[in-house]
Short mmCIF file of C-alpha atoms in Angstrom, two decimals:
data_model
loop_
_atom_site.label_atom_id
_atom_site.label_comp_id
_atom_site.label_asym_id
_atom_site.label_seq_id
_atom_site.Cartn_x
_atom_site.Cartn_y
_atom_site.Cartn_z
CA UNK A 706 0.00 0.00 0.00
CA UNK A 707 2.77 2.11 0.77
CA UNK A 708 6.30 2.44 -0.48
CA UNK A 709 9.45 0.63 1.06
CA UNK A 710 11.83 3.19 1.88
CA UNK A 711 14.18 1.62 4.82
CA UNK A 712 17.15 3.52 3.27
CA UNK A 713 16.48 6.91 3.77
CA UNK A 714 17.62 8.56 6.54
CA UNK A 715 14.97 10.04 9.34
CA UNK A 716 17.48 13.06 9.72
CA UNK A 717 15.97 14.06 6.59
CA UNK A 718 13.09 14.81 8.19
CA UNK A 719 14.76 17.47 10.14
CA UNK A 720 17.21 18.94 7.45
CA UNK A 721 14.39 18.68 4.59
CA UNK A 722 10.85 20.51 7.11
CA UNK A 723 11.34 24.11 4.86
CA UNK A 724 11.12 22.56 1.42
CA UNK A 725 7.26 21.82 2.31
CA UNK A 726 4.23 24.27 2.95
CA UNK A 727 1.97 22.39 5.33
CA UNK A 728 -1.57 21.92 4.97
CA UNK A 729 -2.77 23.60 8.68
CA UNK A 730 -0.88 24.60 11.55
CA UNK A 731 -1.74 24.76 14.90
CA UNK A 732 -1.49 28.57 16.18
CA UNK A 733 1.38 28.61 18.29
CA UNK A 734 0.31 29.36 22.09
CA UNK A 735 4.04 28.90 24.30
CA UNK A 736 2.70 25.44 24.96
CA UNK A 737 4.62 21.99 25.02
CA UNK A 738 3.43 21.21 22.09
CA UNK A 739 2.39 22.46 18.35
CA UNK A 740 0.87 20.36 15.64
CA UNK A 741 0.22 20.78 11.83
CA UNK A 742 -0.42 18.23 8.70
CA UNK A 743 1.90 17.93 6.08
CA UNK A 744 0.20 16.72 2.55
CA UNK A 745 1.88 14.24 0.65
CA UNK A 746 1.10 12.19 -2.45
CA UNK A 747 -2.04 9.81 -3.99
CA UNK A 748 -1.10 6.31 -4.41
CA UNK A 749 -2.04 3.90 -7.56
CA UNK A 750 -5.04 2.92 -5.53
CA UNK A 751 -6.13 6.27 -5.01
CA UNK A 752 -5.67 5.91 -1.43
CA UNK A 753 -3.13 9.08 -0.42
CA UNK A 754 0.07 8.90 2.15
CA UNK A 755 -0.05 12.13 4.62
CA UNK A 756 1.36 12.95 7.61
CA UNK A 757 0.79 14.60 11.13
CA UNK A 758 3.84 16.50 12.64
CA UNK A 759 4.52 17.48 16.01
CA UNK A 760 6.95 19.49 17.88
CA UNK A 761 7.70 19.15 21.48
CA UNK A 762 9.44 22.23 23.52
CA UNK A 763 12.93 21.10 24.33
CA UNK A 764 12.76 18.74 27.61
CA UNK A 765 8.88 17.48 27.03
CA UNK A 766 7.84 14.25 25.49
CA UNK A 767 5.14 12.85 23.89
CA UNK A 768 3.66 8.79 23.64
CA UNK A 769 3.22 6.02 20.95
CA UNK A 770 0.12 4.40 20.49
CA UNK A 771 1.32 1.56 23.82
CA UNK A 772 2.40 4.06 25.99
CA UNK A 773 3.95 1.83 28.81
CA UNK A 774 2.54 1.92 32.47
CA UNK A 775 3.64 5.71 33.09
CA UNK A 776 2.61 7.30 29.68
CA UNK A 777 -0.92 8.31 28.27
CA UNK A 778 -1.91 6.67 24.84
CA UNK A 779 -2.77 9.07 21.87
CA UNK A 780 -6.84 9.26 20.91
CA UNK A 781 -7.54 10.56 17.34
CA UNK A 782 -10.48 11.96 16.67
CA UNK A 783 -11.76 12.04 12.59
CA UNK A 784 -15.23 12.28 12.69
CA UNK A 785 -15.65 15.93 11.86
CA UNK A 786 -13.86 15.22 8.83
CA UNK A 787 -15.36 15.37 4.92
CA UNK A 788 -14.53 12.64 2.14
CA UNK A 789 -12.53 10.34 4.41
CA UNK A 790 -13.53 6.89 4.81
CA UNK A 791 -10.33 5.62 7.11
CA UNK A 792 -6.88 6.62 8.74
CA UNK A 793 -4.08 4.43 9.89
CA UNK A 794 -1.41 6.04 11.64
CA UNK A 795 2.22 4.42 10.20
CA UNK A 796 3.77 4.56 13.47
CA UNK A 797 7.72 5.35 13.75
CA UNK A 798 10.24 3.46 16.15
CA UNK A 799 9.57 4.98 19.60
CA UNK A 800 11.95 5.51 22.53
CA UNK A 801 11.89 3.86 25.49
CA UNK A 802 12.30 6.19 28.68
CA UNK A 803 12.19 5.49 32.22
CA UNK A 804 10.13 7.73 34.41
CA UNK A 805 11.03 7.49 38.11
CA UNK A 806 11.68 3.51 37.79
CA UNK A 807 8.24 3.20 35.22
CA UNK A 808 8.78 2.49 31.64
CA UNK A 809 6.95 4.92 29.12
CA UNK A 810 7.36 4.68 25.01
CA UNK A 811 7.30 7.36 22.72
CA UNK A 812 8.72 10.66 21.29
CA UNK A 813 10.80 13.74 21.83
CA UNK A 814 11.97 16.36 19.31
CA UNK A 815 10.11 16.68 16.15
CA UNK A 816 7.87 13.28 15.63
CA UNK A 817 6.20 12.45 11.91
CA UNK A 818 3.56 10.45 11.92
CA UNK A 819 3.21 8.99 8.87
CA UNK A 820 -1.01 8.38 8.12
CA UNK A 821 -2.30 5.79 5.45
CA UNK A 822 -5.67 7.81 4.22
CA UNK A 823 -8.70 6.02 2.65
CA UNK A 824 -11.14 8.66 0.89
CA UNK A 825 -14.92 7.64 0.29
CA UNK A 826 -13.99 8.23 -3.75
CA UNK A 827 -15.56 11.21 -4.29
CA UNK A 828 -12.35 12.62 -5.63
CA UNK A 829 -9.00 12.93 -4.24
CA UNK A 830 -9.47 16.04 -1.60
CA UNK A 831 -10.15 14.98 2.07
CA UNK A 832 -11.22 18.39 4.30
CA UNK A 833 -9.75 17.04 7.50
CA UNK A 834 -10.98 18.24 10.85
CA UNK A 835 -9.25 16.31 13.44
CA UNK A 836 -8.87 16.34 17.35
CA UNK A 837 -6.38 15.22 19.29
CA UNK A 838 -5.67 14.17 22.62
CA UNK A 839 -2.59 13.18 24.07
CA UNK A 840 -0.57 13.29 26.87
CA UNK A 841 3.38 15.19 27.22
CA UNK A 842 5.46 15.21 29.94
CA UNK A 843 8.39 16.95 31.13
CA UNK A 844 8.67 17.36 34.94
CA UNK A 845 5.20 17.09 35.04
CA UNK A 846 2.97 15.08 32.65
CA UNK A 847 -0.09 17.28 31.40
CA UNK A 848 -3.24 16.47 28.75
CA UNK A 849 -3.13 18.34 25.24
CA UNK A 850 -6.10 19.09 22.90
CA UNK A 851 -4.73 19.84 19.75
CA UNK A 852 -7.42 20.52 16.57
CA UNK A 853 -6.62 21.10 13.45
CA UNK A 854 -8.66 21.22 9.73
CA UNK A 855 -7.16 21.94 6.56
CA UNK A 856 -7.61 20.52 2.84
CA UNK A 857 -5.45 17.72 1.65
CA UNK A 858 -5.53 17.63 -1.96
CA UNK A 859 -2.68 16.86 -3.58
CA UNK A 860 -2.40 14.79 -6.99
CA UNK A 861 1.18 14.38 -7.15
CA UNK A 862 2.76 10.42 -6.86
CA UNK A 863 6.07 11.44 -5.93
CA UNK A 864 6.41 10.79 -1.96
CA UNK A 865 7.65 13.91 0.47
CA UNK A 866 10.80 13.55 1.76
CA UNK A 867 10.18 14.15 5.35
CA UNK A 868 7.32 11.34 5.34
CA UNK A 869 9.17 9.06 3.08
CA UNK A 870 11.54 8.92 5.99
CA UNK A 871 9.33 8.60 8.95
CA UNK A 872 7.88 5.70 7.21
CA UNK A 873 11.41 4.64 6.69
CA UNK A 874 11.77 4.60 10.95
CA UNK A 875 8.91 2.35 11.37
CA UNK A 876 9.69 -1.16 12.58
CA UNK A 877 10.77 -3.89 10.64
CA UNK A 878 8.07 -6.66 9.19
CA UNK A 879 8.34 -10.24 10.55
CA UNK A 880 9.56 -11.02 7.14
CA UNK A 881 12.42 -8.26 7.18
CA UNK A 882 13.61 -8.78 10.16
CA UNK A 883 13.69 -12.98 9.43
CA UNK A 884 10.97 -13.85 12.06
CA UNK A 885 9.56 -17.13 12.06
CA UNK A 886 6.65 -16.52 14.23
CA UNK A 887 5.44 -16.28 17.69
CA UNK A 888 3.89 -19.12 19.66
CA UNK A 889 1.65 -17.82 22.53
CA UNK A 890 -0.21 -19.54 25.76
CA UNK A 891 -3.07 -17.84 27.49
CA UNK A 892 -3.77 -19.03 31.26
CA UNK A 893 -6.50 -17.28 33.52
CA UNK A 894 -5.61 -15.35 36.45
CA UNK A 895 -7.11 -13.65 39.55
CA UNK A 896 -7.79 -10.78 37.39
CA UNK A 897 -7.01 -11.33 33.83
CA UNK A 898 -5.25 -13.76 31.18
CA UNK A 899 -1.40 -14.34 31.87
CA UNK A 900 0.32 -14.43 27.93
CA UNK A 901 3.28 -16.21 27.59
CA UNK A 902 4.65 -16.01 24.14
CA UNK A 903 7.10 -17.04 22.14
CA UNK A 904 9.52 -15.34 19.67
CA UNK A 905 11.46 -16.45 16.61
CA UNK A 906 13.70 -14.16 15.41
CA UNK A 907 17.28 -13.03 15.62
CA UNK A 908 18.45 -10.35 18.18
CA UNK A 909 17.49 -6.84 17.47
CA UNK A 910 20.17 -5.22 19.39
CA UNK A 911 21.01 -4.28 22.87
CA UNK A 912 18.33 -4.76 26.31
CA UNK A 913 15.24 -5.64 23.67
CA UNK A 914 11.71 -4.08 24.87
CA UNK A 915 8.71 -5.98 24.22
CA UNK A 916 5.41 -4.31 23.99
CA UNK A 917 2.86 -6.79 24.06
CA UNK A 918 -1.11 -4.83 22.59
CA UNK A 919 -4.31 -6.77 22.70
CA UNK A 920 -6.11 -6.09 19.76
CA UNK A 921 -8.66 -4.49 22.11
CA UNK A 922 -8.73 -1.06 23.21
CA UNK A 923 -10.60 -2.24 26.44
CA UNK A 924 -7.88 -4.51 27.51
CA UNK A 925 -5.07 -3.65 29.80
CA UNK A 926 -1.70 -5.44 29.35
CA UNK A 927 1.14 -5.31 31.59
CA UNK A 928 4.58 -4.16 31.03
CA UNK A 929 6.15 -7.89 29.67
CA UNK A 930 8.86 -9.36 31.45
CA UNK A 931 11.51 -10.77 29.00
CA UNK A 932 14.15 -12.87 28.24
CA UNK A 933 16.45 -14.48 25.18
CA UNK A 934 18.36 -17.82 24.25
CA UNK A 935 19.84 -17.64 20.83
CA UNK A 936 16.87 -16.63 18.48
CA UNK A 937 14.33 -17.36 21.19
CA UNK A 938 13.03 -14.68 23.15
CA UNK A 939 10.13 -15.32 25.90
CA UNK A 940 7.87 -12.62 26.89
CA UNK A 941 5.51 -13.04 29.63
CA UNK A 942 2.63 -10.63 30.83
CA UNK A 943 -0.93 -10.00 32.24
CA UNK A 944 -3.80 -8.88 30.29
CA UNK A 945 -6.72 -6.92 32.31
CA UNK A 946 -10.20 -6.03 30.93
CA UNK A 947 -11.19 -2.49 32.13
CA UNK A 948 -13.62 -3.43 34.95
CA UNK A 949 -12.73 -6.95 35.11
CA UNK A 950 -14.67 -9.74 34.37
CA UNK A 951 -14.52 -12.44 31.94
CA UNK A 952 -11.77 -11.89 28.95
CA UNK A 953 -11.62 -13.83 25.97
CA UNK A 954 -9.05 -12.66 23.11
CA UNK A 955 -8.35 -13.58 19.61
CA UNK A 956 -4.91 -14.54 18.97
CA UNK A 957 -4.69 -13.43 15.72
CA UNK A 958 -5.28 -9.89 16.78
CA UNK A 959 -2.35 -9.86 19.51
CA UNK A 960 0.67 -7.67 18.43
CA UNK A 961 3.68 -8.09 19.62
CA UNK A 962 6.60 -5.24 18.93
CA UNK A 963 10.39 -5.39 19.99
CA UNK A 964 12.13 -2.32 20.48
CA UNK A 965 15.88 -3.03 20.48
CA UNK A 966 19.14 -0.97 19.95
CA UNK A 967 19.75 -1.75 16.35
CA UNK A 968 16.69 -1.85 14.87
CA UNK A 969 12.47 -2.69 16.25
CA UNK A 970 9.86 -5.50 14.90
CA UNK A 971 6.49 -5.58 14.64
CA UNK A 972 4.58 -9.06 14.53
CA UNK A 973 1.08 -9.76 13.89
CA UNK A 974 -0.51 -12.61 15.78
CA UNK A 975 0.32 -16.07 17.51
CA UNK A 976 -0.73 -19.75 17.52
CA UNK A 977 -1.31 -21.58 20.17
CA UNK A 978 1.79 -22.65 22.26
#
């Protein structure tokens, strides 16, 4: 759907930000944080590659979509838009920090987000109202409501720079990073599902992170205790419902992503263990 592009450089990003008018920007107020959209180019399908940018004041951070137990996840908000059908947010490697002995994920600096839009077909422009919530720290962690609207209409096939390489930072496939799949057991607990799963795939560098997600939105899931022989690594965690009670998951929807020095992976799924 989207190009492959490992090879260029996200420094671009930085170096290349003037050779681009954005779509919107968010009026700047002395806050943390300032947003804007950047348009970028239709694909074959007629589906178009965008982006959202945002710039964090010098010493604040931001969070990826699995924030870890001390950060706040990201809610995007669409519906006021016109001609858009669906958005998928092409999320770049994240950082882990650690926040007074809690692990967080996400962003500092300038962050691209890279977005995979849909239109309903009634032509290529999408009038994009969008709000969104997230949460940036520094000494202090506070909420941000950002909106922003603007036109995205461009025709042009040849990809932007600065997205091309935020989609460029996003984590390897199972297939790119030689993965042979991930083998998971699910066993019921006072208050949840203990996952146990199963990783095949050579070392990504360094202490590896890995972020176990649900598939659910209403499902809490521990930070994953891990560990690695040879291309084996074993991640174990808990899985909550919000308000308890009975869980049942589909494996197929579980996503497992591991953050190491060298390089992150992102894997879709496990069978049975």
């Amino acid at each position: 759907m989207y190009p492959t592009l490992r090879l260029l450089p996200a420094a671009l990003a930085l170096g290349l930000s003037a050779l681009f008018t954005p779509a919107t920007a968010q009026d700047a107020s002395g806050g943390p944080v300032t947003a804007d959209l950047i348009e970028g180019w239709q694909m074959p399908d007629g589906s178009r590659i965008d982006a959202l940018r945002l710039q964090l004041a010098p010493g604040w951070k931001t969070y990826w979509r699995a924030p870890g137990d001390a950060g706040i996840p990201p809610s995007f908000d669409w519906s006021g838009s016109r001609n858009l059908k669906a958005v998928s947010v092409l999320w770049p490697t994240p950082k882990v920090f650690d926040q007074n002995g809690m692990t967080s994920i996400g962003y500092t600096g300038q962050v691209i987000l890279p977005l995979a839009v849909v239109t309903r077909g009634k032509g290529p422009a999408v009038d994009v109202n969008l709000t969104l919530d997230i949460g940036v720290c520094s000494d202090i962690c506070v909420p941000e409501r950002l909106e922003l609207s603007g036109t995205l209409d461009s025709t042009g096939s040849k990809p932007v720079p600065a997205i091309a390489a935020a989609l460029a930072e996003r984590p390897f496939t199972a297939r790119e990073a030689g993965a042979r799949g991930v083998t998971c057991t699910l066993e019921p607990t006072d208050r949840g599902l203990k996952i146990t799963a199963t990783l095949s795939l050579p070392h990504s560098g360094g202490t590896e992170h890995v972020v176990i997600e649900a598939g659910r939105p209403d499902v809490w899931v521990s930070e994953a205790e891990s560990s690695r022989s040879g291309n084996t690594l074993t991640a174990t965690a808990e899985m909550i419902a919000n308000g308890g009670g009975l869980l049942s998951l589909d494996r197929s929807a579980i996503r497992f992503t591991v953050l190491g020095k060298s390089h992150a992976v992102d894997l879709h799924g496990c069978t049975a263990g």
